[in-house]
């Protein structure tokens, strides 16, 4: 057992050292704002439509830090996941597919004292990754424009939860948000081989603290049923980053013949984060059935974002306030039975949200898009009968998402994803008295 624990610790260290700033999207809409945002649901919650606010005792759950007190004093939960996503982009009669994936998250959760729980880990915040271009011919001049983007913002979090009275838990996360995103543009006149190429790069670097507060109340209904009510709040973060803007003229041999580099900081490099409000619940029956739902509101209307990122938007039409709805279910035939199939956890869920960013089509029209999603998943038990009698799980999740723009002449996106996570539920803090 000690060797097994050392293996987990080693895996954790290696995972933390893996660069978590690689892109994990191919969406052209990641050109806007901070890219494609990631929900804070992991593992079990992800398979249940992304619900987190009322989730308690199923897994590590950084989506509501109040859930950390659900771990008892002997248990250490280790959760780590990876994913693969196949993307399909459709514009008119044109279709393109891409593949992406990588490390998703790392989370650990345990008790540090009576009525006090802790969790820490690494979560993705947003991703940028795209490549597209246009070709135009005017007065016998053919011009090619190529746009690329890459980068990622990640967050390392540390959270505590306290249970001041029976059935009530409150908690908070402190996250260090870090990373950078790069956007490039190349313009060349292809009909004149000797013509210069115009190159532009905008890079945003951000390091910021982010705070999340949460509460959960357990309402017993009868001997087999209880309701968990959850609420979360994240205050607005008023922050500045650092922007580097490079503009070069490059001749046909690849030599820079003129260039300009400008850096922006302070009030010229605003990079705020919105306030977030969330409510949710789960209904739990006899440890076999869990049903829940969340609603989230994010206030993006007063978020400041630097015009020096050259995204073609202004402060009045860049962002939208966001409403997100999630619902999910988990069912186990009999978690107390020794038969494998009866302890398998079956999960599913649905979610919907509007986009936090607006995008622009070829006609100059500015609008957002709607995002719909469905999830399915299973938790395959790995029972440690010899040492603890507790159950760890391999969680396999399947996800479908569709991004439907509000205007024509925009790209429709579809995503088919699979993620695999390992949740280790271990007795780490029980002393062995037999030598």
C-alpha positions as a Markdown table, in Angstrom:
| # | Residue | x | y | z |
|---|---|---|---|---|
| 1 | Unk | 0.0 | 0.0 | 0.0 |
| 2 | Unk | 2.8 | 2.4 | 0.8 |
| 3 | Unk | 4.3 | 1.8 | -2.7 |
| 4 | Unk | 0.9 | 2.5 | -4.2 |
| 5 | Unk | 0.7 | 5.8 | -2.4 |
| 6 | Unk | 4.2 | 6.8 | -3.5 |
| 7 | Unk | 3.1 | 6.0 | -7.1 |
| 8 | Unk | 0.2 | 8.4 | -6.7 |
| 9 | Unk | 2.4 | 11.1 | -5.3 |
| 10 | Unk | 4.9 | 10.7 | -8.1 |
| 11 | Unk | 2.1 | 10.8 | -10.7 |
| 12 | Unk | 0.8 | 14.0 | -9.1 |
| 13 | Unk | 4.2 | 15.7 | -9.2 |
| 14 | Unk | 4.8 | 14.7 | -12.9 |
| 15 | Unk | 1.3 | 15.9 | -13.8 |
| 16 | Unk | 1.8 | 19.2 | -12.1 |
| 17 | Unk | 5.0 | 19.6 | -14.1 |
| 18 | Unk | 3.3 | 18.9 | -17.4 |
| 19 | Unk | 2.8 | 22.2 | -19.3 |
| 20 | Unk | -0.8 | 23.1 | -18.8 |
| 21 | Unk | -0.7 | 26.0 | -21.2 |
| 22 | Unk | -1.2 | 24.0 | -24.4 |
| 23 | Unk | -4.2 | 24.8 | -26.5 |
| 24 | Unk | -7.2 | 22.5 | -26.3 |
| 25 | Unk | -9.5 | 23.9 | -28.9 |
| 26 | Unk | -9.7 | 24.5 | -32.7 |
| 27 | Unk | -12.6 | 27.0 | -32.6 |
| 28 | Unk | -12.3 | 30.1 | -34.7 |
| 29 | Unk | -14.5 | 31.8 | -32.1 |
| 30 | Unk | -11.6 | 31.5 | -29.7 |
| 31 | Unk | -10.2 | 34.6 | -31.4 |
| 32 | Unk | -12.5 | 36.7 | -29.2 |
| 33 | Unk | -12.2 | 37.6 | -25.6 |
| 34 | Unk | -10.2 | 35.0 | -23.5 |
| 35 | Unk | -11.0 | 32.2 | -25.9 |
| 36 | Unk | -13.2 | 29.2 | -25.2 |
| 37 | Unk | -14.0 | 29.1 | -21.5 |
| 38 | Unk | -14.0 | 25.9 | -19.5 |
| 39 | Unk | -16.5 | 25.0 | -16.9 |
| 40 | Unk | -15.1 | 24.0 | -13.5 |
| 41 | Unk | -16.9 | 20.6 | -13.5 |
| 42 | Unk | -14.6 | 17.6 | -13.5 |
| 43 | Unk | -14.9 | 13.8 | -13.4 |
| 44 | Unk | -18.4 | 12.8 | -12.2 |
| 45 | Unk | -19.9 | 16.3 | -12.6 |
| 46 | Unk | -18.8 | 16.5 | -16.2 |
| 47 | Unk | -20.7 | 13.3 | -17.1 |
| 48 | Unk | -23.8 | 14.7 | -15.3 |
| 49 | Unk | -24.2 | 17.7 | -17.6 |
| 50 | Unk | -21.7 | 19.8 | -15.8 |
| 51 | Unk | -23.6 | 20.3 | -12.5 |
| 52 | Unk | -21.5 | 21.2 | -9.5 |
| 53 | Unk | -23.3 | 23.5 | -7.0 |
| 54 | Unk | -25.3 | 20.8 | -5.2 |
| 55 | Unk | -22.9 | 17.9 | -5.9 |
| 56 | Unk | -21.6 | 16.5 | -2.6 |
| 57 | Unk | -19.8 | 13.2 | -1.7 |
| 58 | Unk | -19.6 | 11.9 | -5.3 |
| 59 | Unk | -16.0 | 13.1 | -6.1 |
| 60 | Unk | -13.7 | 16.0 | -5.9 |
| 61 | Unk | -15.8 | 19.1 | -6.7 |
| 62 | Unk | -13.9 | 22.4 | -7.1 |
| 63 | Unk | -17.1 | 23.9 | -8.7 |
| 64 | Unk | -18.5 | 24.4 | -5.1 |
| 65 | Unk | -15.7 | 24.6 | -2.5 |
| 66 | Unk | -18.3 | 24.0 | 0.3 |
| 67 | Unk | -18.3 | 20.3 | -0.8 |
| 68 | Unk | -14.9 | 19.6 | 0.6 |
| 69 | Unk | -16.2 | 18.7 | 4.0 |
| 70 | Unk | -18.0 | 15.7 | 2.5 |
| 71 | Unk | -14.7 | 13.8 | 2.7 |
| 72 | Unk | -14.2 | 11.9 | 6.0 |
| 73 | Unk | -11.1 | 12.2 | 8.2 |
| 74 | Unk | -9.5 | 9.0 | 6.8 |
| 75 | Unk | -10.0 | 9.6 | 3.1 |
| 76 | Unk | -7.8 | 11.0 | 0.4 |
| 77 | Unk | -9.4 | 11.6 | -3.0 |
| 78 | Unk | -7.1 | 11.9 | -6.1 |
| 79 | Unk | -8.7 | 12.7 | -9.4 |
| 80 | Unk | -7.0 | 13.2 | -12.8 |
| 81 | Unk | -8.5 | 13.3 | -16.3 |
| 82 | Unk | -7.5 | 13.4 | -19.9 |
| 83 | Unk | -9.7 | 14.0 | -23.0 |
| 84 | Unk | -9.9 | 13.7 | -26.8 |
| 85 | Unk | -12.2 | 15.9 | -28.9 |
| 86 | Unk | -13.1 | 15.6 | -32.6 |
| 87 | Unk | -14.4 | 18.9 | -33.9 |
| 88 | Unk | -16.6 | 19.5 | -37.0 |
| 89 | Unk | -16.9 | 23.0 | -38.5 |
| 90 | Unk | -19.6 | 23.8 | -41.1 |
| 91 | Unk | -19.9 | 27.0 | -43.2 |
| 92 | Unk | -22.3 | 26.7 | -46.1 |
| 93 | Unk | -21.3 | 23.7 | -48.1 |
| 94 | Unk | -17.8 | 23.6 | -46.6 |
| 95 | Unk | -16.9 | 21.2 | -43.8 |
| 96 | Unk | -13.7 | 20.7 | -41.8 |
| 97 | Unk | -12.8 | 18.3 | -39.0 |
| 98 | Unk | -10.0 | 18.6 | -36.4 |
| 99 | Unk | -8.7 | 16.5 | -33.5 |
| 100 | Unk | -7.5 | 17.7 | -30.2 |
| 101 | Unk | -7.0 | 16.6 | -26.6 |
| 102 | Unk | -4.6 | 16.4 | -23.7 |
| 103 | Unk | -4.5 | 16.7 | -19.9 |
| 104 | Unk | -7.7 | 18.1 | -18.5 |
| 105 | Unk | -7.4 | 18.6 | -14.8 |
| 106 | Unk | -5.8 | 17.4 | -11.5 |
| 107 | Unk | -7.7 | 17.6 | -8.2 |
| 108 | Unk | -7.1 | 16.3 | -4.7 |
| 109 | Unk | -9.4 | 16.4 | -1.7 |
| 110 | Unk | -9.1 | 15.4 | 2.0 |
| 111 | Unk | -9.8 | 16.4 | 5.6 |
| 112 | Unk | -7.3 | 18.4 | 7.5 |
| 113 | Unk | -9.1 | 18.7 | 10.8 |
| 114 | Unk | -12.5 | 18.0 | 12.4 |
| 115 | Unk | -15.2 | 19.8 | 10.3 |
| 116 | Unk | -12.5 | 21.2 | 7.9 |
| 117 | Unk | -11.8 | 19.9 | 4.4 |
| 118 | Unk | -9.3 | 20.9 | 1.8 |
| 119 | Unk | -8.8 | 20.6 | -2.0 |
| 120 | Unk | -6.1 | 21.7 | -4.4 |
| 121 | Unk | -5.3 | 21.1 | -8.0 |
| 122 | Unk | -4.9 | 22.5 | -11.6 |
| 123 | Unk | -7.9 | 23.4 | -13.8 |
| 124 | Unk | -8.1 | 24.8 | -17.3 |
| 125 | Unk | -9.7 | 28.3 | -17.5 |
| 126 | Unk | -9.8 | 29.0 | -21.2 |
| 127 | Unk | -8.1 | 28.0 | -24.5 |
| 128 | Unk | -7.3 | 29.6 | -27.8 |
| 129 | Unk | -6.5 | 27.7 | -31.0 |
| 130 | Unk | -7.6 | 28.4 | -34.6 |
| 131 | Unk | -6.2 | 28.8 | -38.1 |
| 132 | Unk | -8.2 | 30.1 | -41.0 |
| 133 | Unk | -7.8 | 32.4 | -44.0 |
| 134 | Unk | -9.4 | 34.3 | -46.8 |
| 135 | Unk | -8.5 | 35.1 | -50.5 |
| 136 | Unk | -9.7 | 38.2 | -52.3 |
| 137 | Unk | -9.1 | 39.4 | -55.9 |
| 138 | Unk | -9.5 | 43.1 | -56.7 |
| 139 | Unk | -8.2 | 44.9 | -59.8 |
| 140 | Unk | -6.2 | 41.8 | -60.7 |
| 141 | Unk | -4.5 | 41.8 | -57.3 |
| 142 | Unk | -4.9 | 38.6 | -55.3 |
| 143 | Unk | -4.6 | 39.0 | -51.5 |
| 144 | Unk | -4.3 | 36.2 | -49.0 |
| 145 | Unk | -5.1 | 36.8 | -45.3 |
| 146 | Unk | -4.2 | 34.2 | -42.8 |
| 147 | Unk | -5.2 | 34.2 | -39.1 |
| 148 | Unk | -3.9 | 32.0 | -36.4 |
| 149 | Unk | -4.2 | 31.8 | -32.6 |
| 150 | Unk | -2.8 | 29.8 | -29.7 |
| 151 | Unk | -2.5 | 29.8 | -26.0 |
| 152 | Unk | -4.2 | 29.0 | -22.8 |
| 153 | Unk | -5.1 | 30.3 | -19.3 |
| 154 | Unk | -4.9 | 27.9 | -16.5 |
| 155 | Unk | -5.6 | 28.1 | -12.7 |
| 156 | Unk | -3.9 | 26.5 | -9.7 |
| 157 | Unk | -6.4 | 26.5 | -6.9 |
| 158 | Unk | -6.4 | 25.9 | -3.1 |
| 159 | Unk | -9.7 | 25.6 | -1.3 |
| 160 | Unk | -10.9 | 25.1 | 2.3 |
| 161 | Unk | -14.4 | 24.3 | 3.6 |
| 162 | Unk | -15.8 | 24.4 | 7.1 |
| 163 | Unk | -18.9 | 22.9 | 8.7 |
| 164 | Unk | -20.0 | 25.4 | 11.4 |
| 165 | Unk | -23.2 | 23.5 | 12.3 |
| 166 | Unk | -24.6 | 20.2 | 11.3 |
| 167 | Unk | -25.7 | 19.9 | 7.7 |
| 168 | Unk | -24.2 | 23.4 | 6.7 |
| 169 | Unk | -20.9 | 23.8 | 4.9 |
| 170 | Unk | -19.2 | 26.9 | 3.7 |
| 171 | Unk | -16.0 | 27.2 | 1.7 |
| 172 | Unk | -13.8 | 29.2 | -0.6 |
| 173 | Unk | -11.2 | 28.8 | -3.3 |
| 174 | Unk | -8.2 | 31.0 | -4.0 |
| 175 | Unk | -6.9 | 30.5 | -7.6 |
| 176 | Unk | -3.8 | 31.8 | -9.3 |
| 177 | Unk | -4.7 | 32.4 | -12.9 |
| 178 | Unk | -1.8 | 32.4 | -15.4 |
| 179 | Unk | -1.0 | 32.0 | -19.1 |
| 180 | Unk | -0.9 | 33.9 | -22.4 |
| 181 | Unk | -2.7 | 34.0 | -25.7 |
| 182 | Unk | -1.3 | 34.9 | -29.1 |
| 183 | Unk | -3.1 | 36.1 | -32.2 |
| 184 | Unk | -1.3 | 36.6 | -35.5 |
| 185 | Unk | -2.3 | 38.0 | -38.9 |
| 186 | Unk | -0.4 | 37.7 | -42.2 |
| 187 | Unk | -1.5 | 39.6 | -45.3 |
| 188 | Unk | 0.3 | 38.9 | -48.6 |
| 189 | Unk | -0.3 | 39.8 | -52.2 |
| 190 | Unk | 0.1 | 36.5 | -53.9 |
| 191 | Unk | -0.3 | 37.8 | -57.5 |
| 192 | Unk | 3.0 | 39.8 | -57.1 |
| 193 | Unk | 5.8 | 37.4 | -55.9 |
| 194 | Unk | 8.1 | 40.3 | -54.9 |
| 195 | Unk | 5.5 | 42.0 | -52.8 |
| 196 | Unk | 6.1 | 42.4 | -49.1 |
| 197 | Unk | 4.0 | 40.5 | -46.4 |
| 198 | Unk | 2.4 | 42.3 | -43.6 |
| 199 | Unk | 2.7 | 40.5 | -40.2 |
| 200 | Unk | 1.0 | 41.4 | -37.0 |
| 201 | Unk | 1.0 | 39.7 | -33.6 |
| 202 | Unk | -1.0 | 40.6 | -30.4 |
| 203 | Unk | 0.0 | 38.7 | -27.2 |
| 204 | Unk | -1.9 | 39.0 | -23.9 |
| 205 | Unk | -0.1 | 37.8 | -20.7 |
| 206 | Unk | -2.1 | 37.6 | -17.5 |
| 207 | Unk | -1.4 | 36.6 | -13.9 |
| 208 | Unk | -4.2 | 37.1 | -11.5 |
| 209 | Unk | -5.8 | 35.9 | -8.3 |
| 210 | Unk | -9.4 | 34.7 | -8.5 |
| 211 | Unk | -11.8 | 34.0 | -5.6 |
| 212 | Unk | -14.8 | 31.6 | -5.4 |
| 213 | Unk | -17.1 | 31.3 | -2.4 |
| 214 | Unk | -19.6 | 28.5 | -1.9 |
| 215 | Unk | -22.2 | 27.1 | 0.5 |
| 216 | Unk | -24.2 | 23.9 | 0.8 |
| 217 | Unk | -27.0 | 22.8 | 3.1 |
| 218 | Unk | -28.1 | 19.2 | 3.5 |
| 219 | Unk | -31.9 | 18.9 | 4.0 |
| 220 | Unk | -32.9 | 15.4 | 5.2 |
| 221 | Unk | -36.3 | 14.3 | 3.8 |
| 222 | Unk | -36.6 | 10.9 | 5.3 |
| 223 | Unk | -34.5 | 7.9 | 6.2 |
| 224 | Unk | -33.4 | 7.3 | 2.5 |
| 225 | Unk | -33.7 | 10.7 | 0.9 |
| 226 | Unk | -32.0 | 14.1 | 1.3 |
| 227 | Unk | -31.7 | 17.3 | -0.7 |
| 228 | Unk | -28.5 | 19.3 | -1.0 |
| 229 | Unk | -28.9 | 23.0 | -1.8 |
| 230 | Unk | -25.9 | 24.8 | -3.1 |
| 231 | Unk | -24.9 | 28.4 | -3.9 |
| 232 | Unk | -21.7 | 30.0 | -5.3 |
| 233 | Unk | -20.4 | 33.5 | -5.8 |
| 234 | Unk | -17.3 | 34.8 | -7.5 |
| 235 | Unk | -16.6 | 38.5 | -7.2 |
| 236 | Unk | -15.5 | 40.5 | -10.2 |
| 237 | Unk | -11.7 | 40.7 | -10.7 |
| 238 | Unk | -10.4 | 44.1 | -11.9 |
| 239 | Unk | -7.1 | 43.3 | -13.3 |
| 240 | Unk | -4.5 | 44.4 | -15.9 |
| 241 | Unk | -2.2 | 42.3 | -17.9 |
| 242 | Unk | 0.6 | 42.9 | -20.4 |
| 243 | Unk | 0.1 | 43.2 | -24.1 |
| 244 | Unk | 2.8 | 43.0 | -26.7 |
| 245 | Unk | 2.0 | 44.1 | -30.2 |
| 246 | Unk | 4.4 | 43.5 | -33.1 |
| 247 | Unk | 3.9 | 44.8 | -36.7 |
| 248 | Unk | 6.5 | 43.8 | -39.3 |
| 249 | Unk | 6.9 | 44.2 | -43.1 |
| 250 | Unk | 8.7 | 41.2 | -44.5 |
| 251 | Unk | 10.1 | 40.9 | -48.0 |
| 252 | Unk | 9.9 | 37.9 | -50.3 |
| 253 | Unk | 13.1 | 36.4 | -49.0 |
| 254 | Unk | 11.8 | 36.4 | -45.4 |
| 255 | Unk | 13.8 | 39.4 | -44.1 |
| 256 | Unk | 12.1 | 42.0 | -41.9 |
| 257 | Unk | 12.6 | 45.3 | -43.6 |
| 258 | Unk | 10.7 | 47.4 | -41.1 |
| 259 | Unk | 9.0 | 46.7 | -37.8 |
| 260 | Unk | 7.5 | 48.1 | -34.7 |
| 261 | Unk | 7.1 | 46.5 | -31.2 |
| 262 | Unk | 4.8 | 48.2 | -28.6 |
| 263 | Unk | 4.1 | 47.0 | -25.1 |
| 264 | Unk | 1.0 | 48.0 | -23.1 |
| 265 | Unk | 0.5 | 47.8 | -19.4 |
| 266 | Unk | -1.7 | 49.3 | -16.7 |
| 267 | Unk | -4.9 | 51.0 | -17.9 |
| 268 | Unk | -3.9 | 50.2 | -21.5 |
| 269 | Unk | -4.1 | 46.5 | -20.8 |
| 270 | Unk | -7.3 | 45.8 | -18.9 |
| 271 | Unk | -8.1 | 42.1 | -18.4 |
| 272 | Unk | -11.1 | 41.9 | -16.0 |
| 273 | Unk | -13.0 | 38.8 | -15.0 |
| 274 | Unk | -16.8 | 38.8 | -14.4 |
| 275 | Unk | -18.8 | 38.3 | -11.3 |
| 276 | Unk | -20.5 | 34.9 | -11.1 |
| 277 | Unk | -23.7 | 33.8 | -9.3 |
| 278 | Unk | -24.9 | 30.2 | -9.1 |
| 279 | Unk | -27.6 | 28.2 | -7.5 |
| 280 | Unk | -28.2 | 24.5 | -7.7 |
| 281 | Unk | -29.5 | 21.3 | -5.9 |
| 282 | Unk | -29.2 | 17.6 | -5.9 |
| 283 | Unk | -31.8 | 15.1 | -4.7 |
| 284 | Unk | -30.2 | 11.8 | -3.4 |
| 285 | Unk | -32.1 | 8.6 | -2.9 |
| 286 | Unk | -30.7 | 5.7 | -0.9 |
| 287 | Unk | -27.1 | 6.2 | -2.4 |
| 288 | Unk | -28.5 | 4.8 | -5.7 |
| 289 | Unk | -30.0 | 7.8 | -7.5 |
| 290 | Unk | -28.8 | 11.4 | -7.7 |
| 291 | Unk | -30.7 | 14.1 | -9.7 |
| 292 | Unk | -29.6 | 17.7 | -9.9 |
| 293 | Unk | -29.7 | 21.0 | -11.7 |
| 294 | Unk | -27.7 | 24.3 | -11.7 |
| 295 | Unk | -28.3 | 27.8 | -13.0 |
| 296 | Unk | -25.5 | 30.3 | -13.5 |
| 297 | Unk | -25.3 | 34.0 | -14.3 |
| 298 | Unk | -22.2 | 35.8 | -15.3 |
| 299 | Unk | -22.1 | 39.6 | -15.5 |
| 300 | Unk | -19.8 | 40.4 | -18.5 |
| 301 | Unk | -21.4 | 43.8 | -19.3 |
| 302 | Unk | -18.9 | 45.8 | -17.1 |
| 303 | Unk | -15.8 | 43.7 | -17.8 |
| 304 | Unk | -13.0 | 45.8 | -19.2 |
| 305 | Unk | -10.9 | 44.4 | -22.0 |
| 306 | Unk | -8.1 | 46.2 | -23.9 |
| 307 | Unk | -8.8 | 47.6 | -27.3 |
| 308 | Unk | -5.1 | 47.0 | -28.1 |
| 309 | Unk | -5.9 | 43.3 | -28.7 |
| 310 | Unk | -7.3 | 44.4 | -32.1 |
| 311 | Unk | -10.2 | 42.0 | -32.1 |
| 312 | Unk | -12.4 | 44.4 | -34.2 |
| 313 | Unk | -14.9 | 44.9 | -31.3 |
| 314 | Unk | -15.5 | 47.8 | -29.0 |
| 315 | Unk | -16.6 | 47.8 | -25.3 |
| 316 | Unk | -20.3 | 48.1 | -26.2 |
| 317 | Unk | -20.5 | 45.0 | -28.3 |
| 318 | Unk | -17.6 | 42.7 | -27.2 |
| 319 | Unk | -19.3 | 40.7 | -24.4 |
| 320 | Unk | -22.7 | 39.4 | -23.4 |
| 321 | Unk | -24.0 | 38.5 | -20.0 |
| 322 | Unk | -24.3 | 34.8 | -19.7 |
| 323 | Unk | -27.0 | 32.4 | -18.5 |
| 324 | Unk | -26.1 | 28.8 | -18.2 |
| 325 | Unk | -28.4 | 25.9 | -17.3 |
| 326 | Unk | -27.2 | 22.3 | -16.4 |
| 327 | Unk | -29.1 | 19.2 | -15.3 |
| 328 | Unk | -27.8 | 15.7 | -14.6 |
| 329 | Unk | -28.5 | 12.3 | -13.2 |
| 330 | Unk | -26.5 | 9.4 | -11.7 |
| 331 | Unk | -27.9 | 5.9 | -11.1 |
| 332 | Unk | -26.4 | 2.8 | -9.4 |
| 333 | Unk | -28.3 | -0.5 | -9.3 |
| 334 | Unk | -27.0 | -1.3 | -5.8 |
| 335 | Unk | -23.7 | 0.3 | -4.5 |
| 336 | Unk | -23.6 | -2.1 | -1.6 |
| 337 | Unk | -23.6 | -5.3 | -3.7 |
| 338 | Unk | -20.4 | -7.2 | -4.5 |
| 339 | Unk | -21.4 | -7.8 | -8.1 |
| 340 | Unk | -19.5 | -5.6 | -10.5 |
| 341 | Unk | -22.4 | -4.5 | -12.7 |
| 342 | Unk | -24.5 | -3.5 | -9.8 |
| 343 | Unk | -21.9 | -1.1 | -8.6 |
| 344 | Unk | -21.3 | 0.6 | -12.0 |
| 345 | Unk | -22.5 | 4.2 | -12.0 |
| 346 | Unk | -24.5 | 5.3 | -15.0 |
| 347 | Unk | -24.6 | 9.1 | -15.7 |
| 348 | Unk | -26.1 | 11.6 | -18.1 |
| 349 | Unk | -26.9 | 15.2 | -18.4 |
| 350 | Unk | -27.9 | 18.2 | -20.6 |
| 351 | Unk | -26.7 | 21.8 | -20.6 |
| 352 | Unk | -27.3 | 25.1 | -22.4 |
| 353 | Unk | -25.8 | 28.6 | -22.4 |
| 354 | Unk | -25.4 | 31.7 | -24.6 |
| 355 | Unk | -22.0 | 32.9 | -25.6 |
| 356 | Unk | -20.1 | 35.4 | -23.5 |
| 357 | Unk | -18.5 | 36.9 | -26.6 |
| 358 | Unk | -19.9 | 38.4 | -29.8 |
| 359 | Unk | -18.5 | 37.5 | -33.2 |
| 360 | Unk | -18.6 | 39.2 | -36.6 |
| 361 | Unk | -19.6 | 37.7 | -39.9 |
| 362 | Unk | -18.6 | 38.7 | -43.5 |
| 363 | Unk | -21.4 | 41.2 | -43.7 |
| 364 | Unk | -20.1 | 43.1 | -40.6 |
| 365 | Unk | -23.0 | 41.9 | -38.5 |
| 366 | Unk | -22.2 | 41.3 | -34.8 |
| 367 | Unk | -23.9 | 38.7 | -32.7 |
| 368 | Unk | -23.3 | 35.8 | -30.4 |
| 369 | Unk | -24.2 | 32.1 | -30.5 |
| 370 | Unk | -26.1 | 29.5 | -28.5 |
| 371 | Unk | -24.4 | 26.4 | -27.1 |
| 372 | Unk | -26.2 | 23.1 | -26.5 |
| 373 | Unk | -24.7 | 20.0 | -24.9 |
| 374 | Unk | -25.4 | 16.4 | -23.9 |
| 375 | Unk | -23.3 | 14.0 | -21.8 |
| 376 | Unk | -23.2 | 10.3 | -21.0 |
| 377 | Unk | -20.8 | 8.5 | -18.7 |
| 378 | Unk | -20.1 | 5.4 | -16.6 |
| 379 | Unk | -18.1 | 4.9 | -13.4 |
| 380 | Unk | -16.3 | 1.6 | -13.4 |
| 381 | Unk | -15.6 | 0.4 | -9.8 |
| 382 | Unk | -12.2 | -0.7 | -8.6 |
| 383 | Unk | -12.7 | -2.1 | -5.1 |
| 384 | Unk | -9.9 | -2.3 | -2.6 |
| 385 | Unk | -11.3 | -5.1 | -0.5 |
| 386 | Unk | -8.1 | -6.1 | 1.3 |
| 387 | Unk | -7.2 | -2.8 | 2.8 |
| 388 | Unk | -10.2 | -0.5 | 3.1 |
| 389 | Unk | -13.3 | -1.9 | 1.4 |
| 390 | Unk | -13.7 | 1.5 | -0.3 |
| 391 | Unk | -14.4 | 2.0 | -4.0 |
| 392 | Unk | -12.3 | 3.9 | -6.5 |
| 393 | Unk | -13.6 | 4.5 | -10.0 |
| 394 | Unk | -12.4 | 4.8 | -13.6 |
| 395 | Unk | -14.8 | 7.4 | -15.1 |
| 396 | Unk | -15.5 | 7.4 | -18.8 |
| 397 | Unk | -17.5 | 10.3 | -20.2 |
| 398 | Unk | -18.9 | 11.0 | -23.6 |
| 399 | Unk | -19.9 | 14.6 | -24.6 |
| 400 | Unk | -21.6 | 16.2 | -27.6 |
| 401 | Unk | -21.7 | 20.0 | -28.0 |
| 402 | Unk | -23.2 | 22.2 | -30.7 |
| 403 | Unk | -22.5 | 25.9 | -31.2 |
| 404 | Unk | -25.2 | 27.5 | -33.3 |
| 405 | Unk | -24.6 | 31.2 | -34.4 |
| 406 | Unk | -27.5 | 33.7 | -34.2 |
| 407 | Unk | -26.6 | 35.1 | -37.6 |
| 408 | Unk | -26.0 | 33.6 | -41.1 |
| 409 | Unk | -22.6 | 33.5 | -42.7 |
| 410 | Unk | -21.0 | 32.2 | -39.5 |
| 411 | Unk | -19.5 | 28.8 | -38.7 |
| 412 | Unk | -21.5 | 26.1 | -36.9 |
| 413 | Unk | -19.4 | 24.0 | -34.6 |
| 414 | Unk | -20.0 | 20.5 | -33.3 |
| 415 | Unk | -17.8 | 18.6 | -30.8 |
| 416 | Unk | -17.7 | 14.9 | -30.1 |
| 417 | Unk | -15.5 | 14.2 | -27.0 |
| 418 | Unk | -14.4 | 11.4 | -24.8 |
| 419 | Unk | -12.7 | 11.9 | -21.4 |
| 420 | Unk | -11.2 | 9.4 | -19.0 |
| 421 | Unk | -10.6 | 10.1 | -15.4 |
| 422 | Unk | -9.3 | 8.1 | -12.5 |
| 423 | Unk | -10.7 | 8.8 | -9.0 |
| 424 | Unk | -8.7 | 7.1 | -6.2 |
| 425 | Unk | -10.6 | 6.9 | -2.9 |
| 426 | Unk | -8.0 | 5.9 | -0.4 |
| 427 | Unk | -7.5 | 5.4 | 3.4 |
| 428 | Unk | -4.3 | 7.4 | 3.7 |
| 429 | Unk | -4.5 | 8.6 | 7.3 |
| 430 | Unk | -5.2 | 5.3 | 9.2 |
| 431 | Unk | -2.2 | 4.1 | 11.1 |
| 432 | Unk | -1.2 | 0.5 | 10.7 |
| 433 | Unk | -0.7 | -0.9 | 14.3 |
| 434 | Unk | 0.5 | -4.4 | 13.1 |
| 435 | Unk | 4.2 | -4.6 | 12.4 |
